[in-house]
Coordinates of C-alpha atoms and ligand atoms in Angstrom, one line a residue:
X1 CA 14.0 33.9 54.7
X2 CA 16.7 32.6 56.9
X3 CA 19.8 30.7 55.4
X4 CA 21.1 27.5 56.8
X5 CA 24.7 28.1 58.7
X6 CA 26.7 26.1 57.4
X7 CA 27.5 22.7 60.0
X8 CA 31.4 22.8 59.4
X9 CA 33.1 25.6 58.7
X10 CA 34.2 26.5 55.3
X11 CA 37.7 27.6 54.3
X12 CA 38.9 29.9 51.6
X13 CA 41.8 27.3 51.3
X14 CA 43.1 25.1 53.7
X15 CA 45.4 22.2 53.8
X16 CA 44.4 18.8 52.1
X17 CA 46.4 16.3 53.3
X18 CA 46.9 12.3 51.4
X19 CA 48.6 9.9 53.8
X20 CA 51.9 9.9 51.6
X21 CA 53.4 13.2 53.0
X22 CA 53.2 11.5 56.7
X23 CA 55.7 8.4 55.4
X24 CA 58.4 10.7 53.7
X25 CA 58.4 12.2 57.1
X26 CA 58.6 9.6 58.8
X27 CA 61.1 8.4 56.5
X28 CA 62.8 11.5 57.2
X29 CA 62.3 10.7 61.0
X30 CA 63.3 7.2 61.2
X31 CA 66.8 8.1 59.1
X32 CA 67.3 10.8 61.4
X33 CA 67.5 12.9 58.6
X34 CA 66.0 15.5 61.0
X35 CA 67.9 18.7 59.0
X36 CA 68.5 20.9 55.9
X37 CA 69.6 17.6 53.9
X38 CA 68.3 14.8 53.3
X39 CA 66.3 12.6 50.6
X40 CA 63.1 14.7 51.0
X41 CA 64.8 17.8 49.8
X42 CA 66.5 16.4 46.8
X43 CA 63.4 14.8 45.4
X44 CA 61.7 18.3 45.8
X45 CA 64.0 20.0 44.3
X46 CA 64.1 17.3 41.2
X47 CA 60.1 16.6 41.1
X48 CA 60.0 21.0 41.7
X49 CA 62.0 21.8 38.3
X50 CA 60.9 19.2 36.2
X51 CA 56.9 19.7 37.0
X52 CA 58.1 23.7 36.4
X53 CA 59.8 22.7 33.0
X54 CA 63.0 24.5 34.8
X55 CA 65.8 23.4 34.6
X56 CA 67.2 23.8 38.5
X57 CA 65.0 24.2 41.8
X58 CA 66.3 24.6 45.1
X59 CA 64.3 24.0 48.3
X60 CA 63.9 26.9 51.1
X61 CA 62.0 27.8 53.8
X62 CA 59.5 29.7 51.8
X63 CA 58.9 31.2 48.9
X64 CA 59.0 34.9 50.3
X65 CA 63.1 34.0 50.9
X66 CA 63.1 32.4 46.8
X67 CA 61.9 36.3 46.1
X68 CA 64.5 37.5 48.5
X69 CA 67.8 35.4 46.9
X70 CA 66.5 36.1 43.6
X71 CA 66.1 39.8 43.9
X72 CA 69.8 39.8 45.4
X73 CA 71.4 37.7 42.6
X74 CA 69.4 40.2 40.2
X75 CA 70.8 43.0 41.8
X76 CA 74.3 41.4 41.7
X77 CA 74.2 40.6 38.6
X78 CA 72.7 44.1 37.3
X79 CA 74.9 46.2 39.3
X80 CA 78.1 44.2 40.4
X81 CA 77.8 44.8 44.0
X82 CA 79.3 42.3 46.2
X83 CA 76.9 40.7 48.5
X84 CA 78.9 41.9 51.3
X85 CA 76.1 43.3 53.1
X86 CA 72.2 44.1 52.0
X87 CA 71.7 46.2 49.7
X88 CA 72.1 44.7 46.2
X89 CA 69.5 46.6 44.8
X90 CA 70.2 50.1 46.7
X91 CA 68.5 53.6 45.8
X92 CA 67.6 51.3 41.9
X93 CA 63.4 51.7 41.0
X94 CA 62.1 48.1 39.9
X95 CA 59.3 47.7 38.4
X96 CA 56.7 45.8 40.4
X97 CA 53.3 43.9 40.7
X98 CA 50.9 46.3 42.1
X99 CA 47.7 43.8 42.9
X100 CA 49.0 41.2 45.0
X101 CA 50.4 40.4 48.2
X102 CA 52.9 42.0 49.7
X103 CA 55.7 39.3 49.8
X104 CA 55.6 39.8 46.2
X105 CA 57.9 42.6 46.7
X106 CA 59.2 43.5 50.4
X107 CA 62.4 41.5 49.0
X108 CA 62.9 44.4 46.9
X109 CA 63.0 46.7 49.6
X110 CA 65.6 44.2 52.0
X111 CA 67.7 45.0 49.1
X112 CA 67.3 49.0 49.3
X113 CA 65.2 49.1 45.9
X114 CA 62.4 51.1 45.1
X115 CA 59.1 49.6 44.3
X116 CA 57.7 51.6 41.5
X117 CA 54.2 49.9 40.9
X118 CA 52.6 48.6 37.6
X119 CA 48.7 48.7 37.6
X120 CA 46.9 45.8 36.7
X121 CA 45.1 44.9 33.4
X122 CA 41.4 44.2 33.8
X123 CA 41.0 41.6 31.3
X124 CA 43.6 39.7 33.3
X125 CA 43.8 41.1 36.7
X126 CA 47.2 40.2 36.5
X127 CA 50.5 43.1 35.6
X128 CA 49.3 45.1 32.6
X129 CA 51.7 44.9 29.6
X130 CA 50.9 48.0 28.4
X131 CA 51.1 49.5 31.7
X132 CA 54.5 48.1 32.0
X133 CA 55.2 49.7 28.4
X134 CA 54.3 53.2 29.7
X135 CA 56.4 52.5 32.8
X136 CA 59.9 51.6 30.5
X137 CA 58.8 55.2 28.5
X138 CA 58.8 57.0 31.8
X139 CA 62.3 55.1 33.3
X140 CA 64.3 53.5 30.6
X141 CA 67.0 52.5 33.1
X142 CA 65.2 50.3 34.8
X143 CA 66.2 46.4 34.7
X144 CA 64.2 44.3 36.8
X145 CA 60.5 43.2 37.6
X146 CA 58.9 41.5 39.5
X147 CA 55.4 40.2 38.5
X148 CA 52.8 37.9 40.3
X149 CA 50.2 36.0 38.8
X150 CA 47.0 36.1 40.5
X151 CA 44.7 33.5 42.1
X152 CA 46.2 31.0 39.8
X153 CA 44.6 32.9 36.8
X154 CA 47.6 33.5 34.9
X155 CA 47.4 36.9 32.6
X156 CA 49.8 37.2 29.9
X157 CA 53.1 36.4 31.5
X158 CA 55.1 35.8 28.3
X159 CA 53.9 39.2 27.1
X160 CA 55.4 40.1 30.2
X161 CA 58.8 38.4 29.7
X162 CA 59.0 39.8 25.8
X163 CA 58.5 43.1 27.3
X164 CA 61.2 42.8 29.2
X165 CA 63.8 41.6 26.6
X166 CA 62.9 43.8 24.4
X167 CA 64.2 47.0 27.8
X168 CA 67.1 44.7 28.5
X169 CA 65.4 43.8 32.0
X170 CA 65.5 41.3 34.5
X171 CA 62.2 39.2 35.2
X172 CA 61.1 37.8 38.2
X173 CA 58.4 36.0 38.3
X174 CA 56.2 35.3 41.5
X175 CA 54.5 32.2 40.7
X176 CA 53.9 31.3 44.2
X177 CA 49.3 31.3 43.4
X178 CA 50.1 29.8 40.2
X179 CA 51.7 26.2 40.3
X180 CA 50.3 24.1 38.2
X181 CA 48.9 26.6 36.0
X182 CA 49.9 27.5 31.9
X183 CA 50.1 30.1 29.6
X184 CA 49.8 28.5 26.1
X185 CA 50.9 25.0 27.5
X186 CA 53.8 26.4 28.9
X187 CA 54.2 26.5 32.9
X188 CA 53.7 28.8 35.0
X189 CA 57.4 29.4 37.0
X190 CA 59.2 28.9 33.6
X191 CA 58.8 32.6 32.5
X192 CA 61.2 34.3 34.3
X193 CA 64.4 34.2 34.5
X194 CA 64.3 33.5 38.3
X195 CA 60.8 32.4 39.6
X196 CA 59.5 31.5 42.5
X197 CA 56.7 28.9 44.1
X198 CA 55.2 28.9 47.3
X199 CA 54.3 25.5 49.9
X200 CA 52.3 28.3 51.8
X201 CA 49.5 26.3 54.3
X202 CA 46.9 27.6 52.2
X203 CA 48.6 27.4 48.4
X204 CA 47.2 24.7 46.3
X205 CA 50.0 22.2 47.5
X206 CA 51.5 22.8 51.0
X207 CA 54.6 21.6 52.9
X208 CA 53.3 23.5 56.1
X209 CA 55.6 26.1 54.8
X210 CA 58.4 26.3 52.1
X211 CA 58.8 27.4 48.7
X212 CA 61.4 26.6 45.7
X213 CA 63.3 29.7 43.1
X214 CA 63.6 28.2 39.8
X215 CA 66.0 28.7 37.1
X216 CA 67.6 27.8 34.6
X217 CA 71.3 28.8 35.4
X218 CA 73.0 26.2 37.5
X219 CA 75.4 29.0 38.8
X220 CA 72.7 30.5 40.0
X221 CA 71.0 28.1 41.6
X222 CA 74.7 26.8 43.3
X223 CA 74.9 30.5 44.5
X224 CA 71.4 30.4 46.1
X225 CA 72.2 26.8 47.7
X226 CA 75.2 28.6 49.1
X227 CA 73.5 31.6 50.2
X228 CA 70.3 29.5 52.0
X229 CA 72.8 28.4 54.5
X230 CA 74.9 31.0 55.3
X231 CA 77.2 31.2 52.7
X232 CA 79.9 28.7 54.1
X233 CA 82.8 28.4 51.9
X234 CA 84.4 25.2 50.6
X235 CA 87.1 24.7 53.7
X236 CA 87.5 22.8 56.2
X237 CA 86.0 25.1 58.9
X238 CA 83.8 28.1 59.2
X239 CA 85.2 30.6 56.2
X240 CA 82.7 33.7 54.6
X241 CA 83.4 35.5 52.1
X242 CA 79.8 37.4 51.5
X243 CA 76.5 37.2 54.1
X244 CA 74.4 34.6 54.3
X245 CA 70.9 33.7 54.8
X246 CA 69.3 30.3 57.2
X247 CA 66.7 29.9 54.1
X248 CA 67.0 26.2 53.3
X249 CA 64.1 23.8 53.4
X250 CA 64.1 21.2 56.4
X251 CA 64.0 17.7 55.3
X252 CA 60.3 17.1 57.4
X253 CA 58.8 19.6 55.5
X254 CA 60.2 18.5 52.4
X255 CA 58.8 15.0 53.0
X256 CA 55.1 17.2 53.5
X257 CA 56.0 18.9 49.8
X258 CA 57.4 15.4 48.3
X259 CA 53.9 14.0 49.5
X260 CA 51.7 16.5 48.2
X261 CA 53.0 17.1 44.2
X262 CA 51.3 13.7 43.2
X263 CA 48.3 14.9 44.1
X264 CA 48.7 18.7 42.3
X265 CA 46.5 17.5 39.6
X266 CA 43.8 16.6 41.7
X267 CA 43.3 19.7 43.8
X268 CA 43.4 21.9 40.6
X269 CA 40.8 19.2 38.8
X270 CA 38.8 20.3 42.1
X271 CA 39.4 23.7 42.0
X272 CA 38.6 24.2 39.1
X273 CA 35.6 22.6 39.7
X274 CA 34.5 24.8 42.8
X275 CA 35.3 27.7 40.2
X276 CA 32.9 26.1 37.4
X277 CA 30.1 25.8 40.4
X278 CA 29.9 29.2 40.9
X279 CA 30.0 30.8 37.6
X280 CA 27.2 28.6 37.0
X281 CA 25.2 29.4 40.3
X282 CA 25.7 33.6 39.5
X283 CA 25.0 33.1 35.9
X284 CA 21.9 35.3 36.3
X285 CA 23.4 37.8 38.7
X286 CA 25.3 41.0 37.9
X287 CA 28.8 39.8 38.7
X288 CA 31.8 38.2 36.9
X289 CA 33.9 35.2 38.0
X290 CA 38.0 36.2 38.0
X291 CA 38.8 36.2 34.2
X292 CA 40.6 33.1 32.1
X293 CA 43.0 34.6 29.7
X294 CA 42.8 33.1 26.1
X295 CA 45.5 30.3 25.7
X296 CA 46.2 30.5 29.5
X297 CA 45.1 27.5 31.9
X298 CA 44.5 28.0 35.4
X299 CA 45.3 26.2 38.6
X300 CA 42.2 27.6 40.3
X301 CA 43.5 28.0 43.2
X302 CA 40.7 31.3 44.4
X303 CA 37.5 32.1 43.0
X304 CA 36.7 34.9 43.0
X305 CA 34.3 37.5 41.7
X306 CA 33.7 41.1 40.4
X307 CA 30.0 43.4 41.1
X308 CA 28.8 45.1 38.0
X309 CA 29.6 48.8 39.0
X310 CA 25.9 49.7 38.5
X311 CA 25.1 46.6 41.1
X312 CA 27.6 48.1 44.4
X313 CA 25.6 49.1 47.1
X314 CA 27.3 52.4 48.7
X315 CA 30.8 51.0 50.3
X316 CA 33.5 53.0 52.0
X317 CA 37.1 51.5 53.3
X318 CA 39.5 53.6 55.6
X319 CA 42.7 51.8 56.7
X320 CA 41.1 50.1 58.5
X321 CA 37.4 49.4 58.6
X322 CA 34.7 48.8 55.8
X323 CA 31.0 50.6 56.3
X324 CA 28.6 49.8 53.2
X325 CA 24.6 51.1 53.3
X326 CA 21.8 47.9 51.9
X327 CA 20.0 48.9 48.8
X328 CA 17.7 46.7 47.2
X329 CA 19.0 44.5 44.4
X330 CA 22.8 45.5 44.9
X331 CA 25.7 44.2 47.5
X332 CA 28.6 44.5 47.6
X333 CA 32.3 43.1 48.9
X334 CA 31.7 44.1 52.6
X335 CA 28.5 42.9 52.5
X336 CA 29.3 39.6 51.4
X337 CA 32.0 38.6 53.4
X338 CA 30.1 39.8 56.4
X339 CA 26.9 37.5 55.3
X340 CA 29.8 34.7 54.3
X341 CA 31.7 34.8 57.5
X342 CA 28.0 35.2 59.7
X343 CA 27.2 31.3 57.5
X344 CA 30.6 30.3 58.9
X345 CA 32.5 30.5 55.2
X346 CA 35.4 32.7 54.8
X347 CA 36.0 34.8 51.6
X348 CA 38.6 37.5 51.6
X349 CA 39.2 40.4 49.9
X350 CA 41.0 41.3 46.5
X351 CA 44.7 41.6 47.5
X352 CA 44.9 45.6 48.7
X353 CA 47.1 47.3 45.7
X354 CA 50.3 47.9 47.0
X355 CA 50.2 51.9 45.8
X356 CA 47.0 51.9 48.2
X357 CA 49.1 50.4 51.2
X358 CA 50.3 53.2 54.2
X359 CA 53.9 52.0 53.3
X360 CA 54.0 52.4 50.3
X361 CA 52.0 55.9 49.4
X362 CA 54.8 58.0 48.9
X363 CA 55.8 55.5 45.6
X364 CA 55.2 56.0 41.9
X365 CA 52.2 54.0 40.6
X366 CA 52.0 53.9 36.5
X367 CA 49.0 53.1 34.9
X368 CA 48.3 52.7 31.0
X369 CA 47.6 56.8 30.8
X370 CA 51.0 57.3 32.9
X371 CA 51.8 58.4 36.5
X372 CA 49.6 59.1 39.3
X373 CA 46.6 57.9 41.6
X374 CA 43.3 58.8 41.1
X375 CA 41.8 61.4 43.8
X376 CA 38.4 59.8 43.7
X377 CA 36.5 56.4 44.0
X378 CA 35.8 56.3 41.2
X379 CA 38.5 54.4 39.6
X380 CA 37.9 54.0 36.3
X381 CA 34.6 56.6 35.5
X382 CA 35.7 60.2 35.3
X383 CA 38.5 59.9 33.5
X384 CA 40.9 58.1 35.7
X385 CA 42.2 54.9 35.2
X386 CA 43.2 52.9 38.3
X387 CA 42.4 48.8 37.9
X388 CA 44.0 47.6 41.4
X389 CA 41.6 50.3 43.2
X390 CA 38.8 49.2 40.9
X391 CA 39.3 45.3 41.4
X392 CA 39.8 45.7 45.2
X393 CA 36.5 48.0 45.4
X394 CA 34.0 45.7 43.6
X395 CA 35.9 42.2 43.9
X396 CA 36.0 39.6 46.5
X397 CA 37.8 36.4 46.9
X398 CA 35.3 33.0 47.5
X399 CA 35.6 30.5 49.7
X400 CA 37.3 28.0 47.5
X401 CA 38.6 24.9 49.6
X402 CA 39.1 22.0 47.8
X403 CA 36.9 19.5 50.5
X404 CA 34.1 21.8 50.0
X405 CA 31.2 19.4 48.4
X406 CA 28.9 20.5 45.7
X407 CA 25.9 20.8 48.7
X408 CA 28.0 23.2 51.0
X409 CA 28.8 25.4 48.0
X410 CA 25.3 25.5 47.4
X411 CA 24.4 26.8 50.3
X412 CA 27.2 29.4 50.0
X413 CA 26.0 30.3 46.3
X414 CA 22.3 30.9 48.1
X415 CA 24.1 33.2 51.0
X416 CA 25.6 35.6 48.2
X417 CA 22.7 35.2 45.7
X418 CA 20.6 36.5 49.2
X419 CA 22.9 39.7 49.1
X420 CA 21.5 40.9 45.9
X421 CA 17.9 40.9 47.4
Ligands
PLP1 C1 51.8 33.1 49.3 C2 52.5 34.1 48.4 C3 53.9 34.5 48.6 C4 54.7 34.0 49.8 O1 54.8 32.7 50.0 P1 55.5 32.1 51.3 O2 55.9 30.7 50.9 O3 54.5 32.2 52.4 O4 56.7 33.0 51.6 C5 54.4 35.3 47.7 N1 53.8 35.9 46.7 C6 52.5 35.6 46.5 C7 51.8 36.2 45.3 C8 51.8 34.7 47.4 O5 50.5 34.5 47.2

């Protein structure tokens, strides 16, 4: 039986675009407010913190640099160096997300810290609190994390943030998937004591680019405005005290972010439906849709799914290639996205786990039993425990663009559900 391709090609998330984005920027345009300042940019920043229930937002150039000023004014604040120069955070472990991408944390290492990873809780695929427990047992001293939620599927980030009172730590919290999304009503972005959010082409609201940090101390936020454009001091010509950064948000893309947040509601009301379409089209097949945490809400954003181990047909990854071998009744991730991508849909893989990454193998990974990787495939049978590898072996994420009707994902339901033939 031959599938249909699919006439238009379907995204995994792309851009979705209203009409009101193009007259803020032409507002923007037509004032000549062609810069870092500028109406667009306030309104972001106001419309940013109150939808966040935080009580400051300030508008950069992406959410990567929001990680970046935030992981400086942690370090700053934790260990009182001047931000002379880099290095705010040198030769200090933090604890960090270890299923998720990778911007989550390279701001860590612009700072000179050390990435020690936390694996990720199955129930949740999002940091595992216990996990992170074991990892305050093993290094006491340590005072800040950084934790992602995933997908938009929001684990228990609260849990997270009590954990991290309790060891006198620092939480950042890499919200940047999860706008929009809650944890027993409460926003995602309003959990740590710096957050961050992304406009990322492909996040569930875009600017083209950009991102916000969030907080809730207006010092803070005054220092990161300060910081985003270069650190000028207040006198009448060019005077520095400490190094900058060119982070802020341009007033056209601002008018793109202004545009989109009336419309954040919407995509997630159709996310969430693209989500619903397929848990209902694999009901009868050995997989599971990305899990929903009690009392959390999602965004979303990515579906994605999870093979039943006894359902993975044979599957090997190197650095750089995946091989798998057909067996009847069983796929797996290569598999699909191979099928997917030969329909003309494009589904990605699980985030790679960070202790799995070339660049990072030499780092400490802590699971629930404590430190070390496991020196087989199999993850969690035999003994070892290792989620992230787990996920990343048997999951995959779907295509999940908003504009995708009900027929198109039905075609793309009857592509995967032909893997498993
Ligand atoms: C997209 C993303 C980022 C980076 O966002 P940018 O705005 O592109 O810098 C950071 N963390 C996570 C988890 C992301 O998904």
């Amino acid at each position: 039986m031959q599938a249909t391709a699919l006439k238009k090609k379907i995204w995994l998330s792309s851009p979705t675009m209203h009409g009101d984005e193009l007259k803020y920027v032409t507002e923007a345009y037509e004032t000549n407010w062609m810069s870092t300042v500028g109406a667009n940019i306030n309104e972001v920043e106001r419309i940013a913190a109150e939808k966040a229930e935080m009580k400051y937002a300030v508008a950069l150039s992406c959410c990567t640099a929001a990680l970046h000023l935030a992981v400086k004014h942690a370090g700053e604040t934790l260990y009182g160096k001047p931000a002379i120069s880099h290095g705010a955070l040198e030769g200090k472990r933090v604890f960090c997300s270890d299923m998720t991408f990778d911007a989550t944390l390279n701001p860590v290492v612009y700072e000179g810290g050390i990435p020690v990873f936390v694996d990720t809780e199955a129930e949740s695929w999002n940091m595992d609190p216990v996990a992170l427990e074991k990892a305050f047992e093993m290094y006491p001293d340590v005072k800040l994390v950084v934790s992602a939620e995933l997908y938009g599927f929001p684990g228990r980030m609260d849990r997270i943030k009590q954990i991290c009172e309790k060891h006198g730590a620092l939480l950042i919290e890499d919200a940047a998937e999860a706008m929009g999304a809650t944890i027993d009503g409460r926003q995602c972005g309003s959990f740590g004591n710096y957050s961050a959010i992304s406009y990322n082409g492909n996040k569930i609201i875009t600017g083209s680019a950009g991102g916000c940090l969030l907080t809730n101390d207006n010092e803070m936020a005054n220092k990161a405005r300060k910081w985003s454009t270069q650190s000028r001091e207040n006198a009448p010509w060019y005077q520095h005290e400490e190094v900058g950064n060119n982070y802020r948000m341009s007033n056209v893309v601002a008018g793109v972010v202004r545009g989109q947040y009336p419309y954040l509601e919407e995509h997630i009301a159709q996310k969430k439906a693209v989500y619903e379409r397929y848990k209902e089209g694999f009901k009868d097949l050995p997989v599971q849709m990305n899990p929903i945490v009690e009392g959390t809400q999602p965004n979303y954003w990515l579906s994605a799914m999870i093979i039943d181990e006894e359902y993975m047909c044979k599957q090997v990854r190197d650095d750089s290639k995946a091989l798998y071998s057909k067996e009847p009744g069983k796929s797996c991730p290569t598999e699909i996205l191979e099928t997917l991508a030969k329909y003309n849909a494009e589904g990605r893989p699980i985030w790679k786990p960070m202790h799995m990454q070339p660049m990072y193998r030499m780092h400490e990974f802590i699971t629930r039993e404590g430190s070390g990787r496991c020196k087989t495939n199999a993850y969690i049978a035999g003994g070892c425990v290792d989620v992230g590898a787990d996920i990343f072996h048997r999951g995959l994420c779907l295509p999940s663009d908003n504009k995708m009707t009900a027929e198109e994902q039905t075609v793309i339901i009857d592509i995967i559900r032909r893997c498993f033939a």
